[in-house]
Coordinates of N, CA and C in Angstrom, one line a residue:
M1 N 19.8 50.7 298.7 CA 20.7 51.8 298.6 C 20.0 53.1 298.9
S2 N 20.6 54.0 299.5 CA 20.0 55.3 299.9 C 20.9 56.5 299.5
T3 N 20.2 57.6 299.3 CA 20.9 58.8 299.0 C 20.4 60.0 299.8
Q4 N 21.3 60.7 300.5 CA 20.9 61.8 301.3 C 20.9 63.1 300.5
Y5 N 19.8 63.9 300.8 CA 19.7 65.2 300.1 C 19.8 66.3 301.1
S6 N 20.4 67.4 300.7 CA 20.6 68.6 301.6 C 20.4 69.8 300.8
V7 N 20.1 70.9 301.6 CA 20.2 72.3 301.0 C 21.6 72.7 301.4
V8 N 22.3 73.3 300.4 CA 23.7 73.6 300.6 C 24.0 75.0 300.1
N9 N 24.8 75.7 300.8 CA 25.3 77.0 300.4 C 26.6 76.7 299.6
T10 N 26.4 76.6 298.3 CA 27.6 76.2 297.4 C 28.7 77.2 297.4
R11 N 28.4 78.5 297.6 CA 29.4 79.5 297.6 C 30.3 79.3 298.8
I12 N 29.8 78.9 300.0 CA 30.6 78.7 301.1 C 31.4 77.4 301.0
T13 N 30.7 76.3 300.4 CA 31.4 75.1 300.3 C 32.6 75.2 299.3
E14 N 32.4 76.0 298.3 CA 33.5 76.3 297.3 C 34.6 77.1 298.0
E15 N 34.3 78.0 298.8 CA 35.3 78.8 299.5 C 36.0 78.0 300.5
V16 N 35.3 77.1 301.2 CA 36.0 76.2 302.1 C 37.0 75.3 301.4
A17 N 36.6 74.8 300.2 CA 37.4 73.9 299.4 C 38.7 74.6 298.9
E18 N 38.5 75.9 298.5 CA 39.7 76.7 298.1 C 40.6 76.9 299.3
F19 N 40.1 77.3 300.4 CA 40.9 77.6 301.6 C 41.6 76.3 302.1
Q20 N 40.9 75.1 302.0 CA 41.5 73.9 302.3 C 42.7 73.6 301.5
K21 N 42.6 73.9 300.2 CA 43.8 73.7 299.3 C 45.0 74.6 299.7
K22 N 44.7 75.8 300.1 CA 45.8 76.7 300.6 C 46.4 76.2 301.9
V23 N 45.5 75.7 302.8 CA 46.0 75.2 304.1 C 46.8 74.0 303.9
S24 N 46.4 73.1 303.0 CA 47.1 71.9 302.7 C 48.5 72.2 302.0
A25 N 48.6 73.2 301.2 CA 49.8 73.6 300.6 C 50.8 74.2 301.7
I26 N 50.2 74.9 302.6 CA 51.1 75.5 303.7 C 51.6 74.3 304.5
R27 N 50.7 73.4 304.9 CA 51.1 72.2 305.6 C 52.2 71.4 304.9
A28 N 52.1 71.2 303.7 CA 53.1 70.5 302.9 C 54.4 71.2 302.9
E29 N 54.4 72.5 302.8 CA 55.6 73.3 302.8 C 56.3 73.3 304.2
W30 N 55.5 73.4 305.3 CA 56.0 73.3 306.6 C 56.7 71.9 306.8
L31 N 56.0 70.8 306.3 CA 56.6 69.5 306.5 C 57.9 69.4 305.7
R32 N 58.0 70.0 304.5 CA 59.2 69.9 303.7 C 60.3 70.7 304.5
M33 N 60.0 71.9 305.0 CA 61.0 72.7 305.7 C 61.5 72.0 307.0
M34 N 60.5 71.4 307.7 CA 60.9 70.7 308.9 C 61.8 69.5 308.6
R35 N 61.5 68.7 307.6 CA 62.3 67.6 307.2 C 63.7 68.0 306.8
E36 N 63.8 69.2 306.2 CA 65.1 69.7 305.7 C 65.9 70.3 306.8
A37 N 65.3 70.7 307.9 CA 66.0 71.4 309.0 C 67.0 70.4 309.6
S38 N 68.2 70.9 309.7 CA 69.2 70.0 310.3 C 69.3 70.3 311.8
V39 N 69.3 69.2 312.6 CA 69.4 69.3 314.0 C 70.4 68.3 314.5
S40 N 70.9 68.5 315.7 CA 71.8 67.5 316.3 C 71.0 66.3 316.7
A41 N 71.7 65.2 317.0 CA 71.1 64.0 317.4 C 70.3 64.2 318.7
D42 N 70.7 65.2 319.5 CA 69.9 65.5 320.7 C 68.5 66.0 320.4
L43 N 68.3 66.6 319.3 CA 67.0 67.2 319.0 C 66.3 66.4 317.9
Q44 N 66.8 65.3 317.4 CA 66.2 64.5 316.4 C 64.8 64.0 316.8
E45 N 64.7 63.5 318.0 CA 63.4 63.0 318.5 C 62.4 64.1 318.5
I46 N 62.8 65.3 319.0 CA 61.8 66.4 319.0 C 61.4 66.8 317.6
K47 N 62.4 66.8 316.7 CA 62.1 67.1 315.3 C 61.0 66.1 314.7
E48 N 61.3 64.8 315.0 CA 60.4 63.8 314.5 C 59.0 63.9 315.1
D49 N 58.9 64.3 316.4 CA 57.6 64.6 317.0 C 56.9 65.7 316.4
L50 N 57.6 66.8 316.0 CA 57.0 67.9 315.3 C 56.5 67.5 313.9
I51 N 57.3 66.7 313.3 CA 56.9 66.2 311.9 C 55.6 65.4 312.1
D52 N 55.5 64.5 313.1 CA 54.3 63.7 313.3 C 53.1 64.6 313.5
K53 N 53.3 65.7 314.3 CA 52.2 66.6 314.6 C 51.7 67.3 313.3
L54 N 52.7 67.7 312.5 CA 52.4 68.4 311.2 C 51.7 67.4 310.2
S55 N 52.0 66.1 310.4 CA 51.5 65.1 309.5 C 50.0 64.8 309.8
D56 N 49.5 65.3 310.9 CA 48.1 65.0 311.3 C 47.2 65.8 310.4
R57 N 46.5 65.2 309.4 CA 45.7 65.9 308.5 C 44.4 66.6 309.2
A58 N 43.9 65.9 310.2 CA 42.8 66.4 310.9 C 43.1 67.8 311.6
L59 N 44.3 67.9 312.0 CA 44.7 69.2 312.6 C 44.6 70.4 311.6
F60 N 44.7 70.1 310.3 CA 44.7 71.1 309.3 C 43.5 71.0 308.4
S61 N 42.4 70.4 309.0 CA 41.1 70.3 308.3 C 40.3 71.5 308.5
V62 N 39.8 72.1 307.4 CA 39.0 73.2 307.4 C 37.5 72.8 307.4
E63 N 36.8 73.1 308.5 CA 35.4 72.7 308.6 C 34.5 73.8 308.0
E64 N 33.4 73.3 307.5 CA 32.4 74.2 307.0 C 31.7 74.8 308.2
P65 N 31.3 76.1 308.1 CA 30.6 76.8 309.1 C 29.2 76.1 309.3
E66 N 28.8 76.1 310.6 CA 27.5 75.4 310.9 C 26.4 76.1 310.0
G67 N 25.5 75.3 309.5 CA 24.4 75.8 308.7 C 24.7 75.9 307.2
T68 N 25.9 75.5 306.8 CA 26.3 75.5 305.4 C 25.5 74.5 304.6
S69 N 25.2 73.4 305.3 CA 24.5 72.2 304.7 C 23.5 71.7 305.7
I70 N 22.2 71.6 305.3 CA 21.1 71.2 306.1 C 20.4 70.0 305.4
V71 N 20.3 68.9 306.1 CA 19.7 67.7 305.5 C 18.2 67.9 305.3
I72 N 17.8 67.6 304.1 CA 16.4 67.5 303.8 C 15.8 66.2 304.1
G73 N 16.5 65.1 303.7 CA 16.0 63.8 304.0 C 16.8 62.8 303.2
T74 N 16.4 61.5 303.3 CA 17.1 60.4 302.6 C 16.1 59.6 301.7
A75 N 16.5 59.4 300.5 CA 15.7 58.7 299.5 C 16.1 57.2 299.5
R76 N 15.1 56.4 299.6 CA 15.3 54.9 299.5 C 14.2 54.5 298.5
A77 N 14.4 53.3 297.9 CA 13.4 52.8 297.0 C 12.1 52.7 297.7
G78 N 11.1 53.4 297.2 CA 9.8 53.3 297.7 C 9.5 54.2 299.0
H79 N 10.5 55.0 299.4 CA 10.3 55.8 300.6 C 11.3 57.0 300.6
F80 N 10.8 58.1 301.1 CA 11.7 59.3 301.4 C 11.5 59.6 302.8
S81 N 12.6 59.6 303.6 CA 12.6 59.9 305.0 C 12.9 61.4 305.2
W82 N 11.9 62.2 305.5 CA 12.0 63.6 305.7 C 12.7 63.9 307.0
R83 N 13.6 65.0 307.0 CA 14.2 65.4 308.3 C 13.3 66.5 308.8
T84 N 12.3 66.1 309.5 CA 11.3 67.1 310.0 C 11.9 68.0 311.1
E85 N 12.9 67.5 311.8 CA 13.6 68.4 312.8 C 14.3 69.5 312.1
N86 N 14.6 69.4 310.8 CA 15.2 70.6 310.1 C 14.1 71.4 309.4
G87 N 12.9 71.1 309.6 CA 11.8 71.8 309.0 C 11.3 71.3 307.6
F88 N 11.7 70.2 307.2 CA 11.3 69.6 305.9 C 10.4 68.5 306.1
H89 N 9.2 68.6 305.4 CA 8.2 67.5 305.5 C 7.6 67.2 304.2
D90 N 7.8 68.0 303.2 CA 7.3 67.8 301.9 C 8.0 68.7 300.9
L91 N 7.7 68.5 299.6 CA 8.3 69.3 298.6 C 8.1 70.8 298.8
D92 N 6.8 71.2 299.2 CA 6.5 72.6 299.4 C 7.3 73.2 300.5
S93 N 7.6 72.5 301.5 CA 8.4 73.0 302.6 C 9.9 73.3 302.1
V94 N 10.4 72.4 301.3 CA 11.7 72.6 300.7 C 11.7 73.8 299.8
M95 N 10.7 74.0 298.9 CA 10.7 75.1 298.0 C 10.5 76.4 298.7
R96 N 9.7 76.4 299.8 CA 9.5 77.7 300.6 C 10.8 78.0 301.2
W97 N 11.5 77.0 301.8 CA 12.8 77.3 302.4 C 13.8 77.9 301.4
L98 N 13.9 77.3 300.2 CA 14.8 77.7 299.2 C 14.5 79.2 298.7
Q99 N 13.2 79.5 298.7 CA 12.8 80.9 298.3 C 13.3 81.9 299.3
S100 N 13.3 81.5 300.6 CA 13.8 82.5 301.6 C 15.3 82.4 301.9
H101 N 16.0 81.4 301.2 CA 17.4 81.3 301.3 C 18.0 81.1 299.9
P102 N 18.0 82.1 299.1 CA 18.4 82.0 297.7 C 19.9 81.6 297.5
D103 N 20.7 81.7 298.5 CA 22.1 81.2 298.3 C 22.3 79.7 298.3
Y104 N 21.2 79.0 298.6 CA 21.3 77.6 298.8 C 20.7 76.8 297.6
T105 N 21.2 75.6 297.3 CA 20.7 74.7 296.3 C 20.6 73.3 296.9
I106 N 19.8 72.5 296.2 CA 19.7 71.1 296.6 C 20.8 70.3 296.1
C107 N 21.5 69.5 296.9 CA 22.6 68.7 296.5 C 22.4 67.3 297.1
D108 N 22.8 66.3 296.4 CA 22.9 65.0 297.0 C 24.2 64.8 297.8
E109 N 24.3 63.7 298.4 CA 25.5 63.5 299.3 C 26.8 63.4 298.5
Y110 N 26.7 63.3 297.2 CA 27.9 63.2 296.4 C 28.3 64.6 295.9
G111 N 27.5 65.6 296.2 CA 27.8 67.0 295.8 C 27.2 67.3 294.5
T112 N 26.4 66.4 293.9 CA 25.7 66.7 292.7 C 24.5 67.6 292.9
I113 N 24.5 68.7 292.2 CA 23.4 69.7 292.4 C 22.2 69.2 291.7
E114 N 21.1 69.3 292.4 CA 19.8 68.8 291.8 C 18.9 70.1 291.6
T115 N 18.3 70.1 290.5 CA 17.3 71.2 290.2 C 16.0 70.8 291.0
A116 N 15.1 71.7 291.1 CA 13.8 71.4 291.7 C 13.1 70.3 291.0
E117 N 13.2 70.3 289.7 CA 12.5 69.3 288.9 C 13.2 67.9 289.1
E118 N 14.5 67.9 289.2 CA 15.2 66.6 289.4 C 14.8 66.1 290.8
F119 N 14.7 67.0 291.8 CA 14.4 66.6 293.1 C 12.9 66.0 293.2
K120 N 12.0 66.7 292.4 CA 10.7 66.1 292.3 C 10.7 64.7 291.7
Q121 N 11.6 64.5 290.7 CA 11.7 63.1 290.2 C 12.2 62.1 291.2
V122 N 13.1 62.5 292.1 CA 13.5 61.7 293.1 C 12.4 61.3 294.0
L123 N 11.6 62.3 294.4 CA 10.4 62.0 295.3 C 9.4 61.1 294.6
D124 N 9.2 61.3 293.3 CA 8.3 60.4 292.5 C 8.8 59.0 292.5
W125 N 10.2 58.8 292.3 CA 10.8 57.5 292.3 C 10.6 56.8 293.7
C126 N 10.6 57.6 294.7 CA 10.4 57.1 296.1 C 9.0 56.8 296.4
G127 N 8.1 57.2 295.5 CA 6.7 57.0 295.8 C 6.1 58.0 296.7
T128 N 6.8 59.2 296.8 CA 6.3 60.3 297.6 C 5.3 61.1 296.8
Y129 N 4.1 61.2 297.2 CA 3.1 62.0 296.5 C 3.3 63.5 296.7
I130 N 3.4 64.2 295.7 CA 3.7 65.7 295.8 C 2.4 66.5 295.6
S131 N 2.3 67.5 296.5 CA 1.1 68.2 296.5 C 1.1 69.4 295.5
S132 N 2.3 69.7 294.9 CA 2.4 70.8 294.0 C 2.8 70.3 292.6

């Protein structure tokens, strides 16, 4: 089993979640109003097509802005795979990155916020030797 770790701007992710709730409520209201709209038999198929389009959740999905979450790497028993293409190759590189990006925190793929000490423990569990 593996767990992916990222640096995440939690302020933006929380804002996206709140906006998604609003968009979902608007979508639900539009669907309700569309279903309640009375039309002749001639327009019933058009109404149903519009309802199908409004029912598409992907159409109303709020995406996080690029750079909101950057993968550090993936923990597996006995190994941590660093995402070197994102600039992470050891604990020091993560800590330096966090110092220059104070709005970010370390999170696992389930959204659980990890402190620096907890992340060090993950690396220890993986058998990754830490230089600091």
